[in-house]
Coordinates of C-alpha atoms and ligand atoms in Angstrom, one line a residue:
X1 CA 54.0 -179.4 80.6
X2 CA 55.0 -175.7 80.5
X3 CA 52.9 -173.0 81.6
X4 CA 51.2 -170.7 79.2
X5 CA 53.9 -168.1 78.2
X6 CA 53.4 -164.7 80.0
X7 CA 55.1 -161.5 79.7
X8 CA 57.9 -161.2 82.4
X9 CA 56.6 -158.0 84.8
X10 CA 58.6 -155.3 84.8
X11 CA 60.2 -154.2 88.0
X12 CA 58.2 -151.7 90.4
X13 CA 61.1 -149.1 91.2
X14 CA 58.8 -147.3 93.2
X15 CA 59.7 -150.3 96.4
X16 CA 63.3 -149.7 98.2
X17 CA 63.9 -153.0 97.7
X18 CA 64.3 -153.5 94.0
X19 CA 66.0 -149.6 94.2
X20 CA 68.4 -151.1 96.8
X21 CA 69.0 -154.2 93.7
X22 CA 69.4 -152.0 91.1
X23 CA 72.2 -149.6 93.1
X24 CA 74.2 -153.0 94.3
X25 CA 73.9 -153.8 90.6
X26 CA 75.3 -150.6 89.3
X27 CA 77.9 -150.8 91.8
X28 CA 79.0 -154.7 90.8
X29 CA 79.4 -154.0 87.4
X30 CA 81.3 -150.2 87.6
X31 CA 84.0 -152.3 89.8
X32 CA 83.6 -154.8 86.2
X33 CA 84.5 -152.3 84.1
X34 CA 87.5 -152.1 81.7
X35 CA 87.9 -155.6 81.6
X36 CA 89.0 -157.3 78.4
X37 CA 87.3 -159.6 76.2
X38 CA 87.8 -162.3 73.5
X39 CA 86.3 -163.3 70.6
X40 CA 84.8 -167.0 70.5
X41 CA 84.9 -169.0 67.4
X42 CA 84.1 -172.9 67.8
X43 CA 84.2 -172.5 71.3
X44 CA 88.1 -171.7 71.3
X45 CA 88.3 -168.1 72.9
X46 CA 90.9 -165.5 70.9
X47 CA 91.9 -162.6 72.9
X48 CA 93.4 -159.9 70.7
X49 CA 95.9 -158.9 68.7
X50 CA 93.6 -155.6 68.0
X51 CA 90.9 -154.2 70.6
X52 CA 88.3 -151.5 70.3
X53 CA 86.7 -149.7 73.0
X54 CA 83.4 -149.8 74.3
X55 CA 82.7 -146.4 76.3
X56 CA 80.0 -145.0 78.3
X57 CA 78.0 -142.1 76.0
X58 CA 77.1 -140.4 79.2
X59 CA 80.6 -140.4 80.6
X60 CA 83.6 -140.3 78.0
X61 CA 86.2 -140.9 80.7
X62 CA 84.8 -144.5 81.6
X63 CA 85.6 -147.4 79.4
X64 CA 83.0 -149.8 79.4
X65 CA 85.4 -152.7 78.2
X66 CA 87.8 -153.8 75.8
X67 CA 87.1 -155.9 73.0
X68 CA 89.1 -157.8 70.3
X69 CA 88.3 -156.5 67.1
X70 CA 87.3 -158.9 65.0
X71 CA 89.0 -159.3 61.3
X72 CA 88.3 -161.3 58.2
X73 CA 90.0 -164.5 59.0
X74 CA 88.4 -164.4 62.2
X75 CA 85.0 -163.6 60.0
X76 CA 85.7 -167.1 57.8
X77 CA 87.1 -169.0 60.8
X78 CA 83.3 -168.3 62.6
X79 CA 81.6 -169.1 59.6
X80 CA 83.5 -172.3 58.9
X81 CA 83.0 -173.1 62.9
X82 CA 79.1 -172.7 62.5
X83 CA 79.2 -174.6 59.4
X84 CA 80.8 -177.6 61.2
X85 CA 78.3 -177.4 63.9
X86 CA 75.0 -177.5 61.6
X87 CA 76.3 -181.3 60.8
X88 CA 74.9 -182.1 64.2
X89 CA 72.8 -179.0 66.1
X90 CA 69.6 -180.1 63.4
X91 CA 69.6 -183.5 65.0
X92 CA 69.1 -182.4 68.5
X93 CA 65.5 -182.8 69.8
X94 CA 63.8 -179.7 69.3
X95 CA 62.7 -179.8 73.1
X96 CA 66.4 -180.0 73.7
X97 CA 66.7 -176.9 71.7
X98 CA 63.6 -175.6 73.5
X99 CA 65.2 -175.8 77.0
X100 CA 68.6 -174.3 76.5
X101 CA 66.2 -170.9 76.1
X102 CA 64.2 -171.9 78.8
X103 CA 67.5 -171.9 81.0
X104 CA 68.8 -169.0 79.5
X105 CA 65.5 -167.1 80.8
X106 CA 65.7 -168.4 84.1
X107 CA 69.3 -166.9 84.8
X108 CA 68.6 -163.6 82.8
X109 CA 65.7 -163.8 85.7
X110 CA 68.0 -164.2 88.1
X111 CA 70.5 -161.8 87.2
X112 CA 68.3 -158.9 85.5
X113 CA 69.2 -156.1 87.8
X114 CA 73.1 -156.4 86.5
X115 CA 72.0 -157.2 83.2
X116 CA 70.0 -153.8 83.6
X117 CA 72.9 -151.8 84.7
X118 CA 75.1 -152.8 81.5
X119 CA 73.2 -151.0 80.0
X120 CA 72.8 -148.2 81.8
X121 CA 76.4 -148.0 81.8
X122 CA 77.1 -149.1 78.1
X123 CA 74.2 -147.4 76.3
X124 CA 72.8 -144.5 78.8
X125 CA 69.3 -146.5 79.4
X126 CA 67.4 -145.3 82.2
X127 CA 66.7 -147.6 85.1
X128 CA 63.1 -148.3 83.5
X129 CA 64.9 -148.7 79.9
X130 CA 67.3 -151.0 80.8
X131 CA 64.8 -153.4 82.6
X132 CA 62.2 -153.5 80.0
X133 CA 65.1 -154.4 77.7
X134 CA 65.8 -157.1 79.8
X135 CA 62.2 -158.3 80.2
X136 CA 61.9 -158.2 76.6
X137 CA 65.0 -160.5 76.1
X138 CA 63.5 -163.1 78.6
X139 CA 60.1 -162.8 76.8
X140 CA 61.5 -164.0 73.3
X141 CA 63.6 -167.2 74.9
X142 CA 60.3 -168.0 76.3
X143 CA 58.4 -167.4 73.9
X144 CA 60.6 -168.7 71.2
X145 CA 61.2 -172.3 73.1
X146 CA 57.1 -172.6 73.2
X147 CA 56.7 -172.1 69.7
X148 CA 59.9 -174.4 69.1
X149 CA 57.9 -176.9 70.8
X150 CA 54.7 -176.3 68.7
X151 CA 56.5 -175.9 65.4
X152 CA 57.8 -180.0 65.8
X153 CA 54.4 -181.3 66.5
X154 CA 53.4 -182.8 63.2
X155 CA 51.7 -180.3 61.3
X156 CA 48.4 -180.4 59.4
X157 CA 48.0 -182.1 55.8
X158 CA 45.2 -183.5 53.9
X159 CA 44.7 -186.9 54.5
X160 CA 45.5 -188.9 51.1
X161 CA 44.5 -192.7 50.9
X162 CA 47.5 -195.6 50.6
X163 CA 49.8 -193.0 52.0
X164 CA 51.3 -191.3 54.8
X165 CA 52.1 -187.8 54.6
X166 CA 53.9 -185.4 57.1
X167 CA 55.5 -182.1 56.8
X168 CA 57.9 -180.9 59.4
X169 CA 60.2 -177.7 59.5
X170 CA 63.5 -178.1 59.2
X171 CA 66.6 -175.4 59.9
X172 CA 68.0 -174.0 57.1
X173 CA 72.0 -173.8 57.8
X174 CA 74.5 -170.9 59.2
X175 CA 72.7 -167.4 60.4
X176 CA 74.5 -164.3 60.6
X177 CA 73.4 -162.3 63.3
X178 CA 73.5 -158.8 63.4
X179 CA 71.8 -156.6 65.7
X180 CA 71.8 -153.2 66.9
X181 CA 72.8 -151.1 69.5
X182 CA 69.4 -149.9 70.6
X183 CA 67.7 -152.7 72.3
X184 CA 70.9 -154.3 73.0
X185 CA 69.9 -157.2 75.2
X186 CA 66.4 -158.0 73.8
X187 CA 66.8 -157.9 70.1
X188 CA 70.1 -159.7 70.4
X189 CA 68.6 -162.3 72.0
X190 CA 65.5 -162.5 69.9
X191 CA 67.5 -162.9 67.4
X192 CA 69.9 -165.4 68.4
X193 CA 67.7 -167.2 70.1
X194 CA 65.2 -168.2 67.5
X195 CA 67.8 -168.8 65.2
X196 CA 69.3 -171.4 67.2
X197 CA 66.2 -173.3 68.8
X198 CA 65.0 -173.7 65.1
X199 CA 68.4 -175.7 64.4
X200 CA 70.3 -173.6 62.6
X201 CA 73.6 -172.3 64.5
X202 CA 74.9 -168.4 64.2
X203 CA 77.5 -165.9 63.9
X204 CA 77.2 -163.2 66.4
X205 CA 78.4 -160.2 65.4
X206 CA 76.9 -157.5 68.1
X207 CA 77.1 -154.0 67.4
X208 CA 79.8 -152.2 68.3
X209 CA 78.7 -150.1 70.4
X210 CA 77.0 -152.2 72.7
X211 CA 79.3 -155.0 72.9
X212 CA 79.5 -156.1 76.8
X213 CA 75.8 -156.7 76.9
X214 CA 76.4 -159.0 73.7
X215 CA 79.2 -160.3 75.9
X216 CA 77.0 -161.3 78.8
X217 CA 74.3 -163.5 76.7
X218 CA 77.1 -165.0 75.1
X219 CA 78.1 -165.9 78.6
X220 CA 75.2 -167.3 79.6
X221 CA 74.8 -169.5 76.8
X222 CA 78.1 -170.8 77.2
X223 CA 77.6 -171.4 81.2
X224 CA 74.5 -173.6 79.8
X225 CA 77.3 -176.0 77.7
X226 CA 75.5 -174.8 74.2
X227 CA 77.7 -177.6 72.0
X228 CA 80.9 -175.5 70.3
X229 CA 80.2 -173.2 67.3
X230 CA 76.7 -173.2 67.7
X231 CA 76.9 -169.7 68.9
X232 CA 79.8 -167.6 67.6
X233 CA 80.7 -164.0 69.1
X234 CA 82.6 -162.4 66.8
X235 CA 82.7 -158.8 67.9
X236 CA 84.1 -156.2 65.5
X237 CA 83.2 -153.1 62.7
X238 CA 80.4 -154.2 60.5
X239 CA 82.1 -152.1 58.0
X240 CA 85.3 -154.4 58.0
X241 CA 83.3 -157.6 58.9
X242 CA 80.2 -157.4 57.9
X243 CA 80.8 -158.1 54.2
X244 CA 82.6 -160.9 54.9
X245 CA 80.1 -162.9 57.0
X246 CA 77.0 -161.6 54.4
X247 CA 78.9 -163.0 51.4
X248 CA 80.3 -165.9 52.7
X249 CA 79.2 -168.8 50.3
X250 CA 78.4 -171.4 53.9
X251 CA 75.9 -168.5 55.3
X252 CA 72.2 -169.5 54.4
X253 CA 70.7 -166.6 56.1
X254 CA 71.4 -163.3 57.6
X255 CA 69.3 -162.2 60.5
X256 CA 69.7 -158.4 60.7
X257 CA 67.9 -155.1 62.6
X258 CA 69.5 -151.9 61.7
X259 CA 69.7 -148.6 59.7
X260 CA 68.2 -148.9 56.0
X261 CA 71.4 -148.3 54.3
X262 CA 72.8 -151.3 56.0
X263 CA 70.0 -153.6 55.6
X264 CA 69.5 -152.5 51.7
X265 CA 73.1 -153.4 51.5
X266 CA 73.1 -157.0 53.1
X267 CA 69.9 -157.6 50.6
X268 CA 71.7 -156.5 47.8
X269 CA 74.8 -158.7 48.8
X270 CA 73.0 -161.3 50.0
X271 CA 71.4 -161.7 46.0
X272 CA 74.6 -162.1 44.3
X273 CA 75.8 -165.6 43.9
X274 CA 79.2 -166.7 45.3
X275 CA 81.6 -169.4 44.0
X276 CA 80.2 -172.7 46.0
X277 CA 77.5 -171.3 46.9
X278 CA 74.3 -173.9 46.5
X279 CA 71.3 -171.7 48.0
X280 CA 69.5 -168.4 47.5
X281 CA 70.2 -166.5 50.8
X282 CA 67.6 -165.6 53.4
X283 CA 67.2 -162.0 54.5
X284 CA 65.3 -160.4 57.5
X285 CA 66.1 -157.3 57.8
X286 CA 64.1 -155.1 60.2
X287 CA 65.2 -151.6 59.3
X288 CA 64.1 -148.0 59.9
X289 CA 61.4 -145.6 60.6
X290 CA 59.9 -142.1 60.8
X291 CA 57.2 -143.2 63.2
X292 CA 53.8 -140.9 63.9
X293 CA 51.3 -139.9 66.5
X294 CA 47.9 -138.7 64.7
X295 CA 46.0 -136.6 66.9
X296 CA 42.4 -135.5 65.4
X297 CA 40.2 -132.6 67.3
X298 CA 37.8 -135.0 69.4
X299 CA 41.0 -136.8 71.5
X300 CA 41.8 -137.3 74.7
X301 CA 45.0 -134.5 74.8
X302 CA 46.5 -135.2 77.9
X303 CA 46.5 -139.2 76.7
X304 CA 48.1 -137.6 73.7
X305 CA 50.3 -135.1 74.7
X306 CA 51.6 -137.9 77.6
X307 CA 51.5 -140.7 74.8
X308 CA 53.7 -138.3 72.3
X309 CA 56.4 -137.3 75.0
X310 CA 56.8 -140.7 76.1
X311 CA 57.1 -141.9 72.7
X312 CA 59.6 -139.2 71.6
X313 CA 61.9 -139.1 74.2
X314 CA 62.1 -142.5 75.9
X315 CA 65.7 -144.2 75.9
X316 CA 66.2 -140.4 74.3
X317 CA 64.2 -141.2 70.7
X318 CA 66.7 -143.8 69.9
X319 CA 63.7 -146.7 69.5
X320 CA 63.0 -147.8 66.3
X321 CA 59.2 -147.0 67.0
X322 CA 59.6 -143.6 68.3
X323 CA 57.3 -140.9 67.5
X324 CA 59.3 -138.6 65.7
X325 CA 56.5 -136.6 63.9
X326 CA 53.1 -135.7 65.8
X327 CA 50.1 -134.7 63.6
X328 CA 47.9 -132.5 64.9
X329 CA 44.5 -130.8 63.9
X330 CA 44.5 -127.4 63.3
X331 CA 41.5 -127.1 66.4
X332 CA 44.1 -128.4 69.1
X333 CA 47.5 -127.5 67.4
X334 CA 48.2 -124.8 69.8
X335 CA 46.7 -126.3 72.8
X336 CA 48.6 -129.5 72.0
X337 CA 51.9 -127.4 71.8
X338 CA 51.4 -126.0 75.2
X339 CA 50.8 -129.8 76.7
X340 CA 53.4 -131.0 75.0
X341 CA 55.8 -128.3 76.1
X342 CA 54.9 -128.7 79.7
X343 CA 55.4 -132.7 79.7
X344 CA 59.0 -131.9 78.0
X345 CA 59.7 -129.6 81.1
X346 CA 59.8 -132.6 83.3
X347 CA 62.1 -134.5 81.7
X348 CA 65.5 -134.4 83.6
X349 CA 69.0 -134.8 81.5
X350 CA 72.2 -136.4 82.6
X351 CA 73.8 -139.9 83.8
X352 CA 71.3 -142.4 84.1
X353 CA 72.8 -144.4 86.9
X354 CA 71.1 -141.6 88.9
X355 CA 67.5 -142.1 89.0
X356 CA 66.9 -138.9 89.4
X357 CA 68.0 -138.3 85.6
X358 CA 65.2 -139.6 83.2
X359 CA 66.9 -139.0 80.2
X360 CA 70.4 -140.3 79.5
X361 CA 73.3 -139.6 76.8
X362 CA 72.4 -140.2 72.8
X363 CA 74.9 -143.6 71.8
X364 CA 77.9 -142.3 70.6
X365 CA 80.0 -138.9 69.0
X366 CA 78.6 -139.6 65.6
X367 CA 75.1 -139.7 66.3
X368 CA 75.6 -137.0 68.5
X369 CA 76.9 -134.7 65.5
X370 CA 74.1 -136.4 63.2
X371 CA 71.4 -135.5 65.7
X372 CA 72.1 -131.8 66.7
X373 CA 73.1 -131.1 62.7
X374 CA 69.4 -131.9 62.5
X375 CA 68.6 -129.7 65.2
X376 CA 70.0 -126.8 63.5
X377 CA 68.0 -127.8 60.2
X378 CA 65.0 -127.3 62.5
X379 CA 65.6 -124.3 63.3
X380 CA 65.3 -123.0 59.9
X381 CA 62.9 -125.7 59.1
X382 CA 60.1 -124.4 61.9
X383 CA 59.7 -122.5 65.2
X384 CA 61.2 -124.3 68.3
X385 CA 58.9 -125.3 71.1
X386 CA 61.2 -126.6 73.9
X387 CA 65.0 -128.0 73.9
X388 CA 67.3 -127.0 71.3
X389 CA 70.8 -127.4 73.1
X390 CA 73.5 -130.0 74.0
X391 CA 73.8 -130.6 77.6
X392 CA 76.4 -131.2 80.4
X393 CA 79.7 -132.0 77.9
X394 CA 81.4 -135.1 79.9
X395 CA 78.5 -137.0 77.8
X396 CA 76.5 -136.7 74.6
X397 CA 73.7 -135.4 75.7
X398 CA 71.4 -133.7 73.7
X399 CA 68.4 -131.9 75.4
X400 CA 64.4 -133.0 74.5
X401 CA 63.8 -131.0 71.6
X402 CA 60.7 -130.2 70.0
X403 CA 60.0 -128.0 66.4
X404 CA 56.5 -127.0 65.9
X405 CA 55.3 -126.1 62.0
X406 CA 57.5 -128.8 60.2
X407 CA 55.9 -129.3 56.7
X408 CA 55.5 -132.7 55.9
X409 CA 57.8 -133.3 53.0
X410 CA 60.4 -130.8 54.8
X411 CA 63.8 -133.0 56.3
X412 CA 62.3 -133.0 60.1
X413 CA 59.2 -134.4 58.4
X414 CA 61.1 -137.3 56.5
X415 CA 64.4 -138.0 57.6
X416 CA 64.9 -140.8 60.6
X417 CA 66.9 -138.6 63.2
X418 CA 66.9 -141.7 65.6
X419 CA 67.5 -139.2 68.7
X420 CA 65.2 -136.7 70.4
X421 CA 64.0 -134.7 68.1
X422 CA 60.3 -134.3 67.3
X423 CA 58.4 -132.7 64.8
X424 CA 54.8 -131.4 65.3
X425 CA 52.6 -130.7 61.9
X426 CA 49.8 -129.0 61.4
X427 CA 46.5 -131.0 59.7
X428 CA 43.4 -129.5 58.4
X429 CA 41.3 -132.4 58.9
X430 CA 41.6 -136.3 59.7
X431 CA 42.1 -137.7 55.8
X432 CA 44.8 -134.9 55.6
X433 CA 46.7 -136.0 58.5
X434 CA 46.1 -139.9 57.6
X435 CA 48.0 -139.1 54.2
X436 CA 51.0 -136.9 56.4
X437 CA 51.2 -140.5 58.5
X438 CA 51.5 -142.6 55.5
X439 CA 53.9 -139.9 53.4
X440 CA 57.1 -141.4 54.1
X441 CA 58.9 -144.1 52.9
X442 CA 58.3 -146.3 56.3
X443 CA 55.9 -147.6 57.7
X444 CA 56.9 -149.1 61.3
X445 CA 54.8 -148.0 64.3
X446 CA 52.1 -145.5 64.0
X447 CA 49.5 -144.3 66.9
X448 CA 45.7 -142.5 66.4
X449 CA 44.3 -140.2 69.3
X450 CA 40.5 -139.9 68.2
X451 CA 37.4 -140.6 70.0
X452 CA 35.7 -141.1 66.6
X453 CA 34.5 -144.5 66.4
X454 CA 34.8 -143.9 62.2
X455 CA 37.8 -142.9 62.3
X456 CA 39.5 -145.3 64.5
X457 CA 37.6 -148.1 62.1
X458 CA 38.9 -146.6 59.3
X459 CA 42.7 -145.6 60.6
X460 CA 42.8 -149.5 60.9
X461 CA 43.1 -149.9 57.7
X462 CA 44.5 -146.9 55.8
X463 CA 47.2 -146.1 58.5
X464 CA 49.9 -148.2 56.8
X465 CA 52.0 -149.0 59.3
X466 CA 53.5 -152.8 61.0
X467 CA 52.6 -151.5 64.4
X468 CA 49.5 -149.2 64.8
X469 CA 48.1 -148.0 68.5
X470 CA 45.0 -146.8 68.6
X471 CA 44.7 -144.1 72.1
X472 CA 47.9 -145.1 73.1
X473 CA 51.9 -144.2 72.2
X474 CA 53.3 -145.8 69.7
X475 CA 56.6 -147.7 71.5
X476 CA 56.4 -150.8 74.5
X477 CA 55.5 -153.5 72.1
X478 CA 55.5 -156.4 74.0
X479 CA 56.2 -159.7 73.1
X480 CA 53.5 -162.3 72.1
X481 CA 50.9 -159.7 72.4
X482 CA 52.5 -157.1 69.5
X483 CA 54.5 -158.7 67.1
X484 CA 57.0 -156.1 65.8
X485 CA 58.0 -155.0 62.7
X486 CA 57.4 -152.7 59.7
X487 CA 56.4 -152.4 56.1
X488 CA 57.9 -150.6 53.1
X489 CA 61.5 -149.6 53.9
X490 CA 61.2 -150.1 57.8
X491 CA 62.1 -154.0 56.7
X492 CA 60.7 -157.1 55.5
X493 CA 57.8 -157.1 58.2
X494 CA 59.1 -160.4 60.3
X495 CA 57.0 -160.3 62.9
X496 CA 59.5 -160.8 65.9
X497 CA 57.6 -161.7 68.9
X498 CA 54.8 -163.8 66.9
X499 CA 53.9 -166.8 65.9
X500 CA 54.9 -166.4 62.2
X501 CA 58.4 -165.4 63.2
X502 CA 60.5 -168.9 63.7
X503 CA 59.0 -169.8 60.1
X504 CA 61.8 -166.9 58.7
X505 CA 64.4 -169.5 60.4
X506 CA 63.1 -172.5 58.3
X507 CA 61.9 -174.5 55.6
X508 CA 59.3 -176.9 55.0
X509 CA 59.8 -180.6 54.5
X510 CA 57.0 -182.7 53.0
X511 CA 57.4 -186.4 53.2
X512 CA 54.9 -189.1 51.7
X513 CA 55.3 -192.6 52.4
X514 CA 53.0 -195.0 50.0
X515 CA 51.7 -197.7 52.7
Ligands
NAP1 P1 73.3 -149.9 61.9 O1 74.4 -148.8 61.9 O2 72.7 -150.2 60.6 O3 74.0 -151.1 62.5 C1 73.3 -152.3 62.7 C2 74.3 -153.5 62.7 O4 74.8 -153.6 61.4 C3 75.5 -153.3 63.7 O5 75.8 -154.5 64.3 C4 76.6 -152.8 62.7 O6 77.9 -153.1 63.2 C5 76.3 -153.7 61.5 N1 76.9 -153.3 60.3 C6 77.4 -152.1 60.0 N2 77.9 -152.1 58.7 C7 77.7 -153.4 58.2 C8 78.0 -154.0 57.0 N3 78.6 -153.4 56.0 N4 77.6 -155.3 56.9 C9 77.0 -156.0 57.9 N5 76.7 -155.4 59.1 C10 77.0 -154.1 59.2 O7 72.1 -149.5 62.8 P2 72.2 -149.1 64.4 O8 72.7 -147.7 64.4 O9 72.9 -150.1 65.2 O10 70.7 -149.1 64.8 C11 69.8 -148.0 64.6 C12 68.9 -148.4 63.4 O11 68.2 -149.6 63.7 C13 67.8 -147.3 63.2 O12 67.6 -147.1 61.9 C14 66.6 -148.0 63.8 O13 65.4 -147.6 63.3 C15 66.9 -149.4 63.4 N6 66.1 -150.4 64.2 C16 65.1 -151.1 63.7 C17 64.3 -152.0 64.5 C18 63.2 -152.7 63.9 O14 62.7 -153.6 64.5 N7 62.7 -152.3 62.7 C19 64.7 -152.2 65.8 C20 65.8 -151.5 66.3 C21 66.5 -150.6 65.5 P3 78.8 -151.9 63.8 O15 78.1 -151.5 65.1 O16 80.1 -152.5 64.0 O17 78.8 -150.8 62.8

């Protein structure tokens, strides 16, 4: 009997022992850096012809490793690999299924403090980042293999006389996987692994950016003997792959978190009918956001202002769910400013495999430019607060910026900058800043600061938003507890982390025998 699932703690880096882990960590994997990597397709590994680069964004000198580039025949090859797999991975006991996670968590357990400094290498988390990302990723195996197990159980039907009637869920086929760069190790492995205990087997195709953290849960499934071509890793450009894997007549569903222009596209592909192809595709697509922090006049402002900075600039604004506008009554608005401001102060830029710096590099050149172009629309757009320049140049580092007097339908007010950017707006009351928060075109994560018991009743409900916090930030949504994900364009609002979620990976059978 398994114990009740509970969140994994996250490490106290305030004890010299676990600081003393985390340096030995950093040190293990720089001295693993460079290495090269394959692609695995059927459980036959390809190294090369073609490799692409995986670098560190907070030091452009350091090459995080090389990986083959994935191509098109590769793309088919993985597909027709998973394919052949799904004629016997549905027949495996879906405790059997349930246990490979289990094991899976147990040596991400055991080897969290280098799984931590990946990323603080590969994606510029902070040490605090980089082991809630890790936590997260051994929350959803456990999580996932406990709802595996409950899923199998026979479910409830109506008892009928003369007959015996079940239903049971059954996997639906191939699942291309495609996560992002941004929670790296946890959504990944969400992902993956809830396609696979359901029975279906996957195409991994990791982002490229964040490739040798893909790399080490590949790794770790492997070491557990997961049968060949269950899991594929297939590293390489979406743009050159992606297609390829999406329209592929074999894939039955396609798994994805991303930007909204990538996600509308994979819905749009995934539609269109392709010769052999038997099945109307599956889509969940988690996408976007332009996440807020409502703040009436009777809050708590230092829970606020903390709750905002945290929001804004942890793992440097690149979470899906950070607050990248802050609406604020007119009463506090310049109050709230001067809170804000002084939280902001605090936050230290640079390399992240120092402590010391709290704030790491933005992912890669592109978002770099994308981010600091939107800077520079702030400037005209409103008045800046704090921030407002790139920092040291061996990284991308952009500092904490914040704009105050952004109008709602201005660019700062609507566009997803995905980097550390914030916009404050002015309200003149609560219903005005309720229809600011729900003026976009997502709806992801959303948090109230009110003491108002009305209001807080009523934000419940008219706050349209997946995630909503009431008197608290609007990022750390834990698994089990907050089951993420977001209406309107922010996705299709698949719950990851709840019980509804491993549903997405199936279908229902009903069977009735006549006695
Ligand atoms: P992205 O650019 O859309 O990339 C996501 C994944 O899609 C990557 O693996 C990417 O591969 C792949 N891809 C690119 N082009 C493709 C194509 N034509 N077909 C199939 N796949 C393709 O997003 P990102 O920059 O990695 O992540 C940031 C975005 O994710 C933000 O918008 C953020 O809000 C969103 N996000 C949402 C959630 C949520 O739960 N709602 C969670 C996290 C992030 P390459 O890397 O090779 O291009």
């Amino acid at each position: 009997m398994l114990p009740e699932f509970r969140n994994e703690p996250l490490t106290d880096f305030s004890r010299t022992d676990n600081q003393n882990s985390m340096r030995a960590a950093i040190e293990q994997v720089r001295a693993e850096l460079g290495r090269k990597y394959p692609v695995v397709i059927g459980g036959y590994h390809y190294a090369g012809p073609d490799y692409f680069k995986s670098v560190n964004p907070a030091r452009h000198s350091e090459i995080i490793g090389e990986f083959t580039k994935g191509n098109k025949d590769m793309a088919l090859a993985a597909v027709k690999a998973a394919a052949q797999a799904f004629e016997t991975w549905p027949w495996t006991a879906p405790w059997e299924r349930a246990r490979y996670l289990l094991k899976a968590a147990a040596i991400m357990r055991r080897r969290k403090f280098e799984l931590a400094a990946w990323m603080i290498f590969e994606t510029s988390k902070s040490w605090v980042e980089a082991d809630a990302d890790v936590a997260e990723a051994i929350d959803f195996l456990e999580f996932y293999a406990r709802e595996m197990m409950r899923l199998s159980l026979p479910q409830p039907v109506t008892p009928y006389p003369g007959e015996e009637n079940m239903l049971y869920y059954m996997p639906l086929g191939v699942c291309a996987v495609i996560p992002p760069w941004n929670f790296p190790c946890a959504i990944l492995t969400g992902m993956t692994s809830a396609a696979i205990v359901t029975g279906n087997t996957v195409v991994l195709k990791p982002a490229s950016t964040a490739p040798a953290i893909a790399w080490k849960f590949f790794e770790i499934m492997e070491e557990l003997s997961l049968p060949p071509g269950v899991l594929n890793f297939l590293p390489g450009p979406g743009g050159a792959i992606g297609d390829t894997i999406v329209d592929h007549p074999q894939t039955r569903l396609i798994a994805f978190t991303g930007s909204k222009e990538i996600g509308l596209r994979i819905q749009e592909r995934a539609a269109k009918l392709n010769p052999g192809q038997i099945w109307i595709k599956r889509t969940i697509l988690e996408m976007g956001g332009k996440d807020f922090i409502l703040v009436d006049e009777t809050a708590d402002l230092d829970a606020a202002a903390e709750g905002i900075v945290a929001a804004a600039f942890g793992f440097q604004g690149q979470k899906c769910s950070a607050c990248s506008r802050a609406i604020i009554h007119e009463a506090v608005y310049e109050v709230m400013l001067g809170k804000i401001k002084e939280r902001v102060a605090r936050i230290k830029v640079g390399p992240p495999d120092d402590p010391a710096n709290t704030m790491g590099a933005v992912i890669d050149a592109a978002a770099y430019e994308k981010i600091y172009s939107y800077v520079e629309i702030g400037r005209k757009e409103g008045r800046l607060i704090a921030g407002g320049n790139k920092g040291p140049e061996s990284g991308y580092f952009i500092e904490p910026t914040v704009f105050a007097d952004i109008k709602p339908d201005s660019r700062l007010g609507q566009e997803e900058i995905f980097g550390p950017v914030l916009a404050v707006i002015k309200c003149r009351d609560f219903n005005e800043g309720v229809s600011i928060a729900n003026g976009t075109e997502y709806g992801l994560t959303g948090a109230l600061f009110s003491r108002s018991r009305e209001r807080l009743e009523r934000g419940r409900w008219i706050l349209h938003t997946g995630n909503l916090y009431l008197n608290r930030k609007c990022t750390g949504a834990l698994v089990g507890v907050q089951p993420f994900g977001g209406f309107n364009m922010s996705g299709t609002d698949s719950k990851a982390g709840g019980g509804d979620y491993l549903l997405l990976f199936t279908q229902a059978k009903s069977v009735a025998e006549r006695f």
